[in-house]
Amino acid sequence: MENKILFCSRNIEYKTPFGAIREFEKVRFTIKMSNDYKDDTIALILRSDDYKDTFKYILTKIATDKDFNIYTTEFFVEKKGLYFYRFEIYGHTNTLFCGRNSAGELDIGDFLPEWQLTVYDKNFKTPRNFKGGIMYQIFPDRFAKADITIKDGAKNERIIREDWGGTPDFIYNTQNYTATDFFMGNIKGIIEKLPYIKSLGTTVIYLNPIFEAASNHRYNTADYTKVDPFLGTNEDFKKLCEKAKALEIEIILDGVFSHTGDDSIYFNKYSHYPSNGAYNSDNSPYKSWYTFYDNKDIYDCWWGFKTLPNVRETDRKYLDFITGPHGVLHKWQELGAKGWRLDVADELPDLFIERLRTRVKETDPNALIIGEVWEDATTKLSYGSRRKFLLGDELDTVMNYVWKDSIIKLLKTHDVDGFINEILEICENYPRPCLEVLMNLLSTHDTERILTVLGLYTSEYPAKENSANFSLSDEQYKLAEKLLLSASTILYFLPGIPCVYYGDEIGMQGLKDPYNRVCFREDMQNEFLLDHFRRLGKLRANNKGIFSGSFEIKKEHALLKITRAFGNKFLKLYVNLNDYDVTIYRSNIKGYRGFQNNHLEQYGFIITEGKI
């Protein structure tokens, strides 16, 4: 049956502006309603997330055409927050309730989902210098090493690996997994590799933790004020920032502020440090940071890991230490850091993130704050409450695991319509300033490498005990390589900043931690993939304005089509996810990656350019 009431939140004919709005920004809603409803009244019901505030807006008829009456209303919201809305149609004998379907269109029926309206701070903005760029993520112990002379200073027992590229140590009893084998990647090695990193079009490097810690991943901080001795010195870090800046590359650090290591200055469980740690004494200056129960061996810790005692992030002493005028954040930004990625942001209290933002932005208004959030950050619930990450007082943006999963699912299912809905849902929910610097990724230190995922997309994953030496078969690798061409190109065309996890660009494989964290091996690089990523980097570098401009995604000629535009120039991406080749006829098509003219192979893509 033909729909007699027309509305779609993703079409500016019905709702403008698209997506989230600022406080006091006017938003206009338009509905086309069949003449069958000519005597009915239609209302938009807007409610706050907590149901404390509800508003009713009656739509006014502004025009009539052959089949429809056109109704509209316009208003603004004074208070930032998460809101939801529905429509109600009041007839002579009954009330119709209208909610949304997965495409943002209107359906009639009880208990349908409402539409979301995110209202963010009118002054919220994100750093312009990051927009349109490319990020490169580095796991410091495994990327590059140079001038290995600093091996003293480590307080805990460590295993120094001489076999660069060897299989990392691992035991499957994760409670006892210490991650103390070090391949000795260091900051000087990263400095030497800066020209290579720049060749990918990189504008920002995200470093996994570099502070002194007992493990190779360094998520168990031992000293927030020092670079780990195996990585180098604070002066080395300062030099890295200076050298990178000269190549127009910024450096952001991993901030691990929800917990420390038990082997640290602050907790000092093993007395490796000369400090008066919280574990050692009730008179410790750090005692109030931690929560102890019946005795000192029973304390609050991160996900049950005794090596990771949780901190009270809102403890005054801890807050001052991290976010104070001369605290940890200020110190590293003064040394050259241009921002922070916050580990487990959904486990940090709002108050802590607000204080962190204040300090970071006071030190440098153009610094970037990214949160680790795996779900839609506007609707995220943690610790019993809705989080306020993206309303303007906390994060600039988040790691976009949602789109990572969407891209992988797209390549597995070929469901273009479903993919478009998932992309647009985030675009609709997130504030535009956040979208412009969204950290888009295909793999990280916490996930399997994308090439392995794509190679196994029709196969079962191996048992954990077979993970260490697993590699794709030749057939699997060939398919994964082709899928990665499309996956990465889609990633580079989406709003935000594409992030390349070190080694993905040269075809590195790996299942979960620690096998996704193996050493970078230039001698085993896939030149074909590397050339592809360099081409993508050049494409974005040459069209930075376009990739900071408008975005449109749709299905056309059975293809996925993404258009980016700025001013009178555009770039269009066509991706063929059908089980057959497709030929399209467009005079402005330029072949890319060898696809001939307007002929798209299965899993192939074409990029076009032109002027409007």
XYZ file of N, CA and C in Angstrom, residues 211-212 219-227 234 254-261 265-266 289-290 311 318 321-322 328-329 331-332 340:
99
model
N 54.181 5.975 28.364
C 54.662 6.214 29.713
C 55.277 4.943 30.300
N 56.168 5.128 31.233
C 56.819 3.971 31.872
C 55.767 3.013 32.416
N 49.640 -0.290 29.140
C 48.364 0.165 29.665
C 48.289 0.026 31.183
N 49.386 -0.345 31.807
C 49.471 -0.412 33.269
C 50.509 0.609 33.737
N 50.154 1.874 33.669
C 51.092 2.977 33.891
C 51.818 2.859 35.225
N 53.147 3.069 35.147
C 53.976 3.078 36.352
C 54.384 4.491 36.743
N 54.547 5.360 35.741
C 54.959 6.741 36.003
C 54.429 7.610 34.870
N 53.447 8.459 35.179
C 52.834 9.315 34.169
C 53.763 10.426 33.684
N 54.880 10.633 34.350
C 55.726 11.787 34.033
C 56.922 11.439 33.153
N 57.109 10.146 32.855
C 58.313 9.746 32.115
C 57.988 8.808 30.960
N 58.711 8.973 29.859
C 58.694 7.975 28.792
C 59.309 6.694 29.332
N 62.107 11.635 27.684
C 61.183 12.730 27.412
C 61.728 13.637 26.313
N 48.145 8.322 24.064
C 47.141 7.474 24.697
C 47.121 7.794 26.185
N 45.986 8.279 26.674
C 45.853 8.586 28.094
C 45.108 7.485 28.821
N 45.803 6.802 29.729
C 45.203 5.688 30.474
C 44.955 6.185 31.896
N 43.741 6.684 32.129
C 43.462 7.390 33.374
C 42.414 6.718 34.251
N 41.923 5.542 33.864
C 40.934 4.864 34.706
C 41.600 3.931 35.708
N 42.858 3.601 35.480
C 43.590 2.699 36.362
C 45.086 2.934 36.175
N 45.864 2.433 37.101
C 47.322 2.428 36.966
C 47.795 0.972 37.007
N 49.091 0.776 36.963
C 49.637 -0.547 37.210
C 49.815 -0.768 38.706
N 54.780 3.743 40.716
C 55.125 4.675 41.784
C 53.946 4.850 42.739
N 52.742 4.791 42.195
C 51.554 5.186 42.944
C 50.998 4.057 43.800
N 43.668 7.643 46.067
C 43.407 7.331 44.657
C 42.678 5.996 44.500
N 42.890 5.082 45.445
C 42.464 3.699 45.271
C 41.416 3.308 46.297
N 41.533 3.601 39.756
C 41.678 4.841 40.517
C 40.308 5.485 40.693
N 43.933 13.119 42.801
C 44.161 12.532 41.482
C 43.790 13.516 40.374
N 46.439 16.032 40.023
C 47.657 15.453 39.463
C 47.560 15.335 37.941
N 46.405 14.916 37.462
C 46.240 14.728 36.012
C 45.853 16.025 35.317
N 49.736 16.272 34.551
C 50.214 15.366 33.511
C 49.822 15.855 32.116
N 48.586 16.260 31.943
C 48.130 16.699 30.622
C 48.945 17.881 30.124
N 51.878 18.882 31.068
C 53.296 18.542 30.878
C 53.565 17.989 29.475
N 52.739 17.018 29.047
C 53.000 16.366 27.764
C 52.594 17.239 26.583
N 44.894 13.844 22.823
C 44.812 12.622 23.614
C 43.739 11.696 23.074
